XYZ file of C-alpha atoms in Angstrom:
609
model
C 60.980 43.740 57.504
C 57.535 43.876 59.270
C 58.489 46.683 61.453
C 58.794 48.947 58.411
C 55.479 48.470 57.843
C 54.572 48.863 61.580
C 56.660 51.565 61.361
C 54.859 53.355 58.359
C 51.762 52.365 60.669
C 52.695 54.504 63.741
C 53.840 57.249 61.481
C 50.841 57.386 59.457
C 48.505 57.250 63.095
C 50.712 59.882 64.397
C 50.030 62.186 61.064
C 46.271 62.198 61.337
C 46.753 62.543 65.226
C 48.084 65.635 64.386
C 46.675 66.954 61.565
C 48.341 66.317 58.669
C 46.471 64.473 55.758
C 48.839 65.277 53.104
C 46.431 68.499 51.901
C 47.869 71.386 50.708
C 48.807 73.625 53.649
C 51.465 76.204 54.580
C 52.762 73.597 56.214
C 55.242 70.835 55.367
C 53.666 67.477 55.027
C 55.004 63.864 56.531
C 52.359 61.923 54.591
C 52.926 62.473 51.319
C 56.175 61.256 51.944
C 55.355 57.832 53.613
C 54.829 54.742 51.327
C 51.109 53.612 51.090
C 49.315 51.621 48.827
C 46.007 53.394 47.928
C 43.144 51.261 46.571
C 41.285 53.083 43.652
C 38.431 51.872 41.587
C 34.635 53.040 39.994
C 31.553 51.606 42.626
C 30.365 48.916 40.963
C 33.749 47.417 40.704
C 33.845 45.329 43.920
C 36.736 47.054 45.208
C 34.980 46.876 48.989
C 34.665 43.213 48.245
C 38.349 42.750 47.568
C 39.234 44.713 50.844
C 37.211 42.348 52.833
C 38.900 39.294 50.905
C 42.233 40.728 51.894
C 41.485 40.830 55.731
C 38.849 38.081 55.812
C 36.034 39.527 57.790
C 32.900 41.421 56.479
C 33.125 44.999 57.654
C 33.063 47.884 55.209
C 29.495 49.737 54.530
C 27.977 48.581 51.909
C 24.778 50.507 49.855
C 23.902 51.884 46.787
C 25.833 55.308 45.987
C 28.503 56.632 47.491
C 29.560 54.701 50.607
C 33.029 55.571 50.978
C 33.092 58.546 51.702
C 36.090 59.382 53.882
C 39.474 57.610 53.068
C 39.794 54.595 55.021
C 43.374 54.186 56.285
C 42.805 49.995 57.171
C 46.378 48.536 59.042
C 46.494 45.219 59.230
C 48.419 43.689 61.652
C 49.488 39.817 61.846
C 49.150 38.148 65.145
C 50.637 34.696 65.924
C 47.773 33.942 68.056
C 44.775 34.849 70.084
C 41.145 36.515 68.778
C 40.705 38.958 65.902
C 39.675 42.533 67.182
C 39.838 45.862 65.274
C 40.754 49.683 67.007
C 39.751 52.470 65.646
C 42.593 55.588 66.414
C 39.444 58.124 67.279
C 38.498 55.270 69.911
C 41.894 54.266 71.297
C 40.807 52.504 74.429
C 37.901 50.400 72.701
C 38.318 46.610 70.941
C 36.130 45.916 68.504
C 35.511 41.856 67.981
C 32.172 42.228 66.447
C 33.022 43.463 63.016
C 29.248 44.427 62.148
C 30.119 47.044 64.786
C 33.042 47.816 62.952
C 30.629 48.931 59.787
C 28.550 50.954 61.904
C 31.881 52.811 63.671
C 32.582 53.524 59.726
C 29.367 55.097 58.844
C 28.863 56.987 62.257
C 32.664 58.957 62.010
C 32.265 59.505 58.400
C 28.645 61.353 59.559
C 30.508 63.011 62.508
C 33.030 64.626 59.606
C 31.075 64.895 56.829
C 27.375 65.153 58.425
C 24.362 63.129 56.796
C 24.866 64.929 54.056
C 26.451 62.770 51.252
C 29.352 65.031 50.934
C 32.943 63.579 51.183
C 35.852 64.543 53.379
C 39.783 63.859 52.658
C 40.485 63.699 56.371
C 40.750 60.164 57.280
C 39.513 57.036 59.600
C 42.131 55.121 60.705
C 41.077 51.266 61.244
C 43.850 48.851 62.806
C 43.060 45.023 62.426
C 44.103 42.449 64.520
C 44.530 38.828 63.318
C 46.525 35.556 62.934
C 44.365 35.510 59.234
C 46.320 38.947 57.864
C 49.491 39.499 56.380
C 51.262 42.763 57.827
C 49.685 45.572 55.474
C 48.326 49.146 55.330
C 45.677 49.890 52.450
C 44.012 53.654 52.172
C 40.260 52.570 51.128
C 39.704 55.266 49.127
C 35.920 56.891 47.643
C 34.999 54.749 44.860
C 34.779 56.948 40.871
C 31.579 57.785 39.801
C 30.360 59.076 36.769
C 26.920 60.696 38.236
C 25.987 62.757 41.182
C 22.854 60.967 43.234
C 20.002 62.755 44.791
C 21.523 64.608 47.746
C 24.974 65.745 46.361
C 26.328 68.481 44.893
C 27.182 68.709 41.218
C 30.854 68.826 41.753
C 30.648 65.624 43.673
C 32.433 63.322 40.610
C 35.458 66.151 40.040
C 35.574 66.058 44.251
C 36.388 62.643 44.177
C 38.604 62.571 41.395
C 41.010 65.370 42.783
C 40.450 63.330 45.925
C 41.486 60.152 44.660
C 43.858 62.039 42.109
C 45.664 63.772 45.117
C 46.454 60.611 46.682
C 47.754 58.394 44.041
C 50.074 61.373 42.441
C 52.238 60.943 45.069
C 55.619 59.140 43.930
C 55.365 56.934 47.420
C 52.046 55.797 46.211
C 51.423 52.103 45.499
C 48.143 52.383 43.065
C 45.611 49.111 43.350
C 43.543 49.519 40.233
C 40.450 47.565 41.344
C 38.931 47.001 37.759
C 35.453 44.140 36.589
C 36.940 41.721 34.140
C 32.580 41.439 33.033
C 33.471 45.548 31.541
C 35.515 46.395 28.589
C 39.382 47.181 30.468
C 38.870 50.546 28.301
C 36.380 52.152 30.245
C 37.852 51.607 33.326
C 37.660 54.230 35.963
C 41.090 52.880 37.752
C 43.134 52.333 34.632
C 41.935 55.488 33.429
C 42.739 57.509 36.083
C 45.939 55.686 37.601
C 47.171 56.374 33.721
C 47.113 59.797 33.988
C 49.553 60.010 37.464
C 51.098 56.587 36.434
C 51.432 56.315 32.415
C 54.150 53.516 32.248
C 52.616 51.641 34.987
C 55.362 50.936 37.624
C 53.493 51.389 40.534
C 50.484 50.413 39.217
C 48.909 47.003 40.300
C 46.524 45.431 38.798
C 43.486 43.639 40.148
C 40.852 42.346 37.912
C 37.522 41.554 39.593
C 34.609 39.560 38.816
C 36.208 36.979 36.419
C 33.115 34.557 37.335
C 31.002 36.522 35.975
C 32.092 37.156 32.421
C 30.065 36.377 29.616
C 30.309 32.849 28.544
C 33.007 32.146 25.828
C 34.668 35.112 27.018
C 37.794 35.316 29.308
C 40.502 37.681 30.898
C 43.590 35.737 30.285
C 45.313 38.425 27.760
C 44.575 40.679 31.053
C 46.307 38.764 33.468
C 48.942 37.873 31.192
C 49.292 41.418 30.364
C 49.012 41.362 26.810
C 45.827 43.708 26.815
C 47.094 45.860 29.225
C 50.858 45.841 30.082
C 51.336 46.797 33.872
C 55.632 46.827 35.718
C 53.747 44.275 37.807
C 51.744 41.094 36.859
C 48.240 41.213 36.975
C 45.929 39.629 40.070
C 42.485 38.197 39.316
C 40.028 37.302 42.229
C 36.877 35.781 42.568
C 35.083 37.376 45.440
C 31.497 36.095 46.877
C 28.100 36.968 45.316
C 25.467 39.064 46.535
C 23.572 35.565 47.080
C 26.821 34.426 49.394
C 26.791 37.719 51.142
C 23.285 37.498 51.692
C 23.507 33.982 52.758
C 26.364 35.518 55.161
C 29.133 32.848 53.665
C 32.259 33.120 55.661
C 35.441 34.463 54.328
C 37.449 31.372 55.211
C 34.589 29.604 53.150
C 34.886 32.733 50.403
C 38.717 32.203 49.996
C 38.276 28.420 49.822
C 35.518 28.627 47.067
C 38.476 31.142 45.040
C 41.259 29.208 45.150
C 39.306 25.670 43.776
C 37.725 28.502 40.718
C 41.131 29.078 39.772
C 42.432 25.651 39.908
C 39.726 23.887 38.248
C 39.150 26.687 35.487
C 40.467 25.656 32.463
C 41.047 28.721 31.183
C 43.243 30.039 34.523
C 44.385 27.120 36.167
C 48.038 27.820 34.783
C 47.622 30.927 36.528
C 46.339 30.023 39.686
C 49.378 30.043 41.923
C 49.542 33.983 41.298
C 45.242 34.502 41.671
C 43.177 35.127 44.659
C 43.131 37.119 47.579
C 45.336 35.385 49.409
C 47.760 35.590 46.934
C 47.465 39.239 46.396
C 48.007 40.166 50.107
C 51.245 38.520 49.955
C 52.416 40.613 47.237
C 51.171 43.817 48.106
C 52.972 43.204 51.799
C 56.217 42.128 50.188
C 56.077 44.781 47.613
C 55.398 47.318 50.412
C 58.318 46.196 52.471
C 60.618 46.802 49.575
C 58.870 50.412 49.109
C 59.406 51.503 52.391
C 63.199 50.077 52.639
C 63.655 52.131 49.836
C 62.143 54.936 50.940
C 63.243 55.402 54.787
C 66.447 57.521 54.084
C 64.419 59.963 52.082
C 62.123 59.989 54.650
C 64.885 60.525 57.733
C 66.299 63.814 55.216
C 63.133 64.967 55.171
C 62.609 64.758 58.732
C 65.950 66.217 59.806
C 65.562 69.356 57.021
C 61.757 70.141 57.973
C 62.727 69.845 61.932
C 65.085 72.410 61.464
C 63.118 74.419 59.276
C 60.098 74.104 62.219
C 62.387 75.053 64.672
C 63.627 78.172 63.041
C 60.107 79.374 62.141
C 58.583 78.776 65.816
C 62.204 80.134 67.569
C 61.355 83.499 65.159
C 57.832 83.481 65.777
C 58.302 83.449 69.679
C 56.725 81.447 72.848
C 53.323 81.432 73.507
C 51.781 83.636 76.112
C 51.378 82.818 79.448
C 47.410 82.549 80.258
C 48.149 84.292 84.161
C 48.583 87.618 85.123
C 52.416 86.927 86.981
C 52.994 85.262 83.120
C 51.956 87.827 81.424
C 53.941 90.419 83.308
C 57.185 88.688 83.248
C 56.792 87.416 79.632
C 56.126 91.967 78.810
C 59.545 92.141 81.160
C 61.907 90.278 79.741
C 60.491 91.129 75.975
C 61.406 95.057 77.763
C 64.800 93.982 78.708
C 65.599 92.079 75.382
C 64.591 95.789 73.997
C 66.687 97.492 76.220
C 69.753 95.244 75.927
C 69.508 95.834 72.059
C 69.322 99.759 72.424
C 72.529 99.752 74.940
C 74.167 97.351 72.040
C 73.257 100.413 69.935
C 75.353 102.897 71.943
C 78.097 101.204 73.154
C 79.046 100.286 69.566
C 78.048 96.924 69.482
C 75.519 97.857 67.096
C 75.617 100.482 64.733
C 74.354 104.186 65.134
C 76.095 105.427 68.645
C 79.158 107.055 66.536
C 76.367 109.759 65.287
C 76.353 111.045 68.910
C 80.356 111.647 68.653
C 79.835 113.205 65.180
C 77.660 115.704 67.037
C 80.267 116.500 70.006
C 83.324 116.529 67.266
C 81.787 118.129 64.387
C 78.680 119.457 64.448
C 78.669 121.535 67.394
C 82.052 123.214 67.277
C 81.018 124.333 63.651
C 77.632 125.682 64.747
C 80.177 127.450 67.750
C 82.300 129.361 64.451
C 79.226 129.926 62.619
C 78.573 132.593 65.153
C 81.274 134.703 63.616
C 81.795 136.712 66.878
C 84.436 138.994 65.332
C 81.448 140.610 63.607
C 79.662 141.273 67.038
C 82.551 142.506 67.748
C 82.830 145.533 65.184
C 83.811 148.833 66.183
C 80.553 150.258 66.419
C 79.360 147.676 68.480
C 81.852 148.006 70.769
C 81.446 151.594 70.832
C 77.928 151.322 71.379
C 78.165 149.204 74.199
C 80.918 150.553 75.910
C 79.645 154.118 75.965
C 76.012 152.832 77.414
C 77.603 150.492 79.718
C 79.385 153.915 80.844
C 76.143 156.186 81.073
C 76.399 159.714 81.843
C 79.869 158.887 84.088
C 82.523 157.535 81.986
C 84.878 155.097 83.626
C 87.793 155.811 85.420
C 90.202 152.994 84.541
C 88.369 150.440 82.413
C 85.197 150.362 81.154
C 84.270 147.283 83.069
C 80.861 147.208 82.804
C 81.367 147.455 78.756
C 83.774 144.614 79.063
C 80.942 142.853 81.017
C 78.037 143.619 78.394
C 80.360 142.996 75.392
C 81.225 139.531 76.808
C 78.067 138.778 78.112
C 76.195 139.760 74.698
C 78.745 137.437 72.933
C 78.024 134.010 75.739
C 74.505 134.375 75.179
C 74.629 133.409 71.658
C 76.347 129.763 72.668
C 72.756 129.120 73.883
C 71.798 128.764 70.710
C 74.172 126.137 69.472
C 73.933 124.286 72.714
C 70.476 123.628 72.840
C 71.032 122.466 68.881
C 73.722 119.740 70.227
C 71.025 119.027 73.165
C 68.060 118.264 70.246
C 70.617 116.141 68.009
C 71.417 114.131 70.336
C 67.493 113.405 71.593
C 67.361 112.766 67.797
C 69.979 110.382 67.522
C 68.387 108.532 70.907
C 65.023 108.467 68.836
C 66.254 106.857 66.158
C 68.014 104.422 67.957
C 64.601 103.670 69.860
C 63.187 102.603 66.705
C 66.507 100.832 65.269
C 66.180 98.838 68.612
C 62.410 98.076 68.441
C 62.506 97.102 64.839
C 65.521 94.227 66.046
C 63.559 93.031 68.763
C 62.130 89.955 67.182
C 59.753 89.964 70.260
C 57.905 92.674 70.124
C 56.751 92.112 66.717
C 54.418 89.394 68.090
C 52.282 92.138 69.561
C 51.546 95.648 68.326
C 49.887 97.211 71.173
C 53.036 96.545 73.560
C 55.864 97.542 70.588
C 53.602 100.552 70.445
C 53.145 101.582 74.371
C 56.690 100.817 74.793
C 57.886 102.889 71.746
C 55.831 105.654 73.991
C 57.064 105.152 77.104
C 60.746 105.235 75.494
C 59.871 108.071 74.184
C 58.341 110.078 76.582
C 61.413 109.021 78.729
C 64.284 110.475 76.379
C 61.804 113.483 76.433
C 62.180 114.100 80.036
C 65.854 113.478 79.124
C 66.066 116.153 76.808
C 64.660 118.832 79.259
C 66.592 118.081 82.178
C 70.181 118.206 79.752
C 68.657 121.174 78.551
C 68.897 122.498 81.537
C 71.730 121.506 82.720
C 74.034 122.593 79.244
C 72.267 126.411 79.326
C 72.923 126.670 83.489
C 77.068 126.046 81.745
C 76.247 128.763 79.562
C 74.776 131.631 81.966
C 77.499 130.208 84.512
C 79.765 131.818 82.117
C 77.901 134.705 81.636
C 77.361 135.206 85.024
C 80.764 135.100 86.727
C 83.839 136.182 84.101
C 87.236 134.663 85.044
C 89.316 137.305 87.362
C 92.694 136.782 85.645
C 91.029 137.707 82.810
C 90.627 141.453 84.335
C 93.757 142.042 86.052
C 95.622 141.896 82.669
C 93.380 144.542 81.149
C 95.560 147.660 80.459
C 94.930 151.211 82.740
C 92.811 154.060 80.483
C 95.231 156.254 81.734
C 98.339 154.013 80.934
C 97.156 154.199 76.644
C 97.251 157.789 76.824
C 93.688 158.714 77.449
C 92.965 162.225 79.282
C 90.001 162.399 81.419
C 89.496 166.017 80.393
C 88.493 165.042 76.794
C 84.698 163.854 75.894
C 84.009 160.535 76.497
C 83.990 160.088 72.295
C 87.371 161.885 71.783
C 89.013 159.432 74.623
C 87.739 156.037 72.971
C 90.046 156.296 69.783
C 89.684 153.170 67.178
C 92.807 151.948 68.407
C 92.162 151.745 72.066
C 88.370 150.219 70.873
C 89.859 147.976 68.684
C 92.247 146.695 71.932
C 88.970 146.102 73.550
C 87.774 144.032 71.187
C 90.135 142.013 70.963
C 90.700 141.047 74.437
C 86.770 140.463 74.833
C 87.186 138.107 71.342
C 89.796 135.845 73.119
C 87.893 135.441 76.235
C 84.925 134.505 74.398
C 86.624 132.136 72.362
C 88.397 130.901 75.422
C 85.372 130.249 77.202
C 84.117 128.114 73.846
C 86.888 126.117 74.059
C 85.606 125.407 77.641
C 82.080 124.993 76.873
C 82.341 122.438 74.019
C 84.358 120.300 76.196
C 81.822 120.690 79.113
C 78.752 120.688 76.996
C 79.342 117.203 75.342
C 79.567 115.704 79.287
C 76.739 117.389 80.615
C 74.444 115.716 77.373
C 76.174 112.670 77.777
C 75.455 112.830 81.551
C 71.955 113.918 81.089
C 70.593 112.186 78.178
C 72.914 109.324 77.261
C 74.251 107.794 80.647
C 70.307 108.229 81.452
C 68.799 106.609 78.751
C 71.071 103.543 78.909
C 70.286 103.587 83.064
C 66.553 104.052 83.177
C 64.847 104.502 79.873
C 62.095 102.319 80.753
C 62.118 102.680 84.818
C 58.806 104.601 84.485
C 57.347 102.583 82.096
C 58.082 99.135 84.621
C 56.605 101.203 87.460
C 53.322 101.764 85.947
C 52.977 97.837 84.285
C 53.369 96.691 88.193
C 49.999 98.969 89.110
C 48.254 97.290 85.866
C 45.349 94.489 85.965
C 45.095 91.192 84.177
C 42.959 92.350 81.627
C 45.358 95.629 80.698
C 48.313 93.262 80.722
C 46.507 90.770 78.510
C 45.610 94.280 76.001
C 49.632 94.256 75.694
C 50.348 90.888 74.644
C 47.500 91.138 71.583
C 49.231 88.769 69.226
C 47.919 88.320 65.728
C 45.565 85.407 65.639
C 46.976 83.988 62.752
C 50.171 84.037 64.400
C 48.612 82.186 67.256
C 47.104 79.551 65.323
C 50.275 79.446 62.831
C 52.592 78.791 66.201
C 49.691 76.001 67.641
C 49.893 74.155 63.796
C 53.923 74.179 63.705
C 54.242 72.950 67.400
C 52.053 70.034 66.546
C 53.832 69.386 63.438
C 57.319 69.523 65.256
C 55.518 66.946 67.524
C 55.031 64.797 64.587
C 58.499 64.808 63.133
C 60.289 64.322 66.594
C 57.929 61.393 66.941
C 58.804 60.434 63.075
C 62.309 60.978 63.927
C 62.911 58.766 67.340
C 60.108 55.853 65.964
C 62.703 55.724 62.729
C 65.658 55.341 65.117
C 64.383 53.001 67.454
C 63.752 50.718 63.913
C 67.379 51.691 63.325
C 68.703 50.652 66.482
C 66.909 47.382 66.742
C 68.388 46.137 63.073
């Protein structure tokens, strides 16, 4: 059973270690979970006296005011042998066997936290005491209740220590040790008032009643301690604790404890309660009574840890590693967040993610209807053909075929396809666009730091721009290909002049009848729409070729050439994470520290049962 409470030692070390007191924070707390008895009582109601009963060597501050000012975590640990020394955590490598210098180590950290102002501070000092003397034990020495500010503090200073003090006991795992005078009515207690109001039926509220030697004569605390006055889950403790004369006179503890225990047995009024008074007595039960806590406690406390770890390592996994302090880190940590980007935008248009089917839609839908919308049957009317025909001719009309009509006709009819195909060309750089940002947005990575998921947002797109011009290109060179060289076969099935009846005597406009126009038309209509059925099969490859294949090869080749030529201080302008993000990772990797530590100091109790 004593390793539970060593156990709740280590743990409650490794908290303030690491920075968590149990305050409210954004982050999740192991303290207010752990079992600890916190001592609570007004200043003048020797609660520092008790303390020092308890362990058995003078060493708290003493003074008028507000001594305490800084909870005092005090472990006690039982020794079968060998010299009594004290450790302070803040001082881990220093043994303290003079315990006036123990008093002094008090007042000096509580300055180096709070200053010599007379202000108070909930972060704690953690004292561990060594001795054969002790039982095993862990008390937090908390600020004593006051119902005045002194010269030197602030107004607030009596609601600062109650929502101190008040913060601390609330806690469900929270053993309350109401230190209250028996010489004051029980009514105007500070401790009973206040443990009341967390604690109203008492059941983890223990009573200690001070100063019993001192009560008026013909007056006595026996209702108290037999809890008729004031009904507690737990039997009351009374203790007799030395003088001012006997600390002035410096009167041992072994001497102090001696002088207690022959009060209570020689009172009349308390001698049938003596084997439950005194210190002595009262360390026993708090230690047993602790034990049972914490046994009752530890598998709440290993859920806990397993849930928050979990929850820790999901938050730091999303918010990302930190950054490397060299320039060779910093460049490969901007790399692979690059290639994380550009594995997620490939996902994007080979289907593994959505939006690479809008690309088809273009090729299968909206191109071949932009192709129809140019309704070349109406270029093709019979005064445009005329028109064209009889200028291609000039002041000679053709002989055979008006091939240089057939030529302008078709070639006025090609050139429109530009149109359409430089349409496909700027959907599909749309579509690329899009996907840029789809892909940036996913990468959790580059949300860490705005300057890179802006430059490479840039160089992405200032890539697909490049993209765009070269397919550009490349899809109108298909189109004036077309219109630069028809397809022979196409000619030698044209019908003779000569063969449709014409006469070369007639007029130029007598010799083109509708009919033979209209034949002309026709054959130029099918050529044109035979060559569309060629060019929105090649189009869709040459944009594919140009833009997509390109974009998935290379979109950020230029972008990697230029980071290689950058300096330390350029590269470190990249990785300009939020601050709060930076402290926010710092805080949760020392609070995953604590649990794992939590977590493996619970199973090594495990495994040694």
């Amino acid at each position: 059973m004593e390793s539970l409470i060593s156990l709740v030692n280590k743990l409650q070390r490794a908290c303030t270690a690491l920075g968590d007191h149990g305050e409210d924070s954004a982050l999740p707390t192991l303290w207010d979970s752990l079992p600890s008895i916190a001592v609570v009582g007004g200043q003048s109601s020797g609660k520092s006296s008790v303390l020092e009963s308890v362990v058995g060597k003078d060493f708290l501050p003493r003074g008028s005011g507000i001594v305490t000012r800084r909870p005092l975590v005090l472990q006690l640990h039982r020794l079968d042998e060998g010299r009594e020394y004290a450790e302070f955590m803040h001082l881990p490598r220093k043994r303290f066997t003079d315990f006036a210098a123990v008093r002094k180590e008090i007042q000096d950290e509580t300055d180096r936290e709070t200053g010599r102002s007379k202000a108070i501070s909930p972060v704690p000092i953690h004292l561990s005491v060594y001795s054969p003397h002790v039982v095993n034990l862990t008390l937090i020495d908390l600020p004593g209740l006051t119902k005045v500010a002194v010269e030197g503090q602030p107004d607030s200073i009596v609601h600062d220590i109650e929502n101190m003090v008040r913060a601390f006991i609330e806690k469900p795992n929270c053993v309350i040790l109401a230190v209250s005078p028996a010489n004051q009515d029980l009514a105007t207690s500070d401790a009973i008032k206040i443990s009341r109001e967390v604690d109203p039926k008492g059941e983890r509220t223990i009573g200690v009643l001070t100063k019993i030697d001192l009560m008026d004569k013909g007056t006595d605390a026996v209702d108290i301690l037999e809890g008729k006055a004031y009904k507690l889950q737990f039997p009351w403790i009374g203790v007799v604790n030395r003088s001012q004369a006997d600390i002035n006179k410096n009167v041992d503890m072994v001497a102090a404890r001696r002088k207690e225990r022959e009060y209570f047995a020689n009172s009349p009024d308390y001698k049938h309660l003596a084997h439950r008074m005194g210190s002595e007595h009262l360390a026993k039960v708090l230690s047993k009574h602790l034990e049972q806590v914490i046994k009752s406690r530890i598998p709440g406390i290993q859920s806990l840890i397993s849930k928050t770890l979990n929850e820790l390592e999901t938050e730091l996994n999303r918010l990302g590693k930190p950054i490397a302090s060299d320039a060779g880190g910093k460049l490969y940590t901007i790399m692979e967040i690059c290639r994380i980007f550009d594995g997620i935008y490939k996902e994007h248009l080979d289907g593994i993610r959505p939006g690479g089917e809008k690309i088809y839609n273009v090729f299968d839908n909206n191109f071949p209807a932009a192709l129809k919308r140019l309704q070349f049957d109406k270029h093709l009317s019979m005064e445009n053909v005329r028109k064209l025909i009889t200028e291609a001719d000039g002041y000679q009309p053709h002989l055979i075929a008006p091939e240089q009509g057939y030529r302008r006709l078709i070639e006025s009819c090609l050139v429109n396809i530009r149109g359409p195909a430089e349409a496909a060309v700027d959907a599909v750089h749309g579509i690329l666009k899009e996907l840029v940002h789809k892909a940036i947005s996913e990468t959790a990575e580059l949300k860490q730091f705005p300057t890179l998921r802006v430059e490479v947002s840039n160089a992405a797109f200032d890539s697909l721009e490049r993209m765009r011009e070269e397919s550009k290109k490349a899809t109108l060179k298909l189109v004036d290909m077309e219109c630069s060289y028809l397809t022979v076969d196409f000619f030698r099935k044209l019908p003779q002049d000569v063969e449709k009846g014409g006469n070369p005597t007639h007029s130029i406009f007598d010799r083109y009848n509708d009919s033979y126009l209209r034949r002309i038309g026709t054959t130029v209509l099918a050529y044109v729409n035979m060559v569309c059925a060629t060019l929105r099969n090649s189009i869709p490859k040459s944009i594919v070729y140009c833009q997509v294949r390109e974009a998935k090869r290379s979109l950020l080749d230029h972008f990697f050439t230029e980071l290689g030529a950058r300096e330390m201080k350029q590269l470190s302008k990249l990785l300009d994470e939020d601050p709060a993000v930076m402290e926010r990772r710092a805080n949760l990797a020392k609070r995953l520290e604590l649990y794992r530590s939590a977590q493996a100091e619970i199973d090594a109790v495990a495994w040694a049962k």
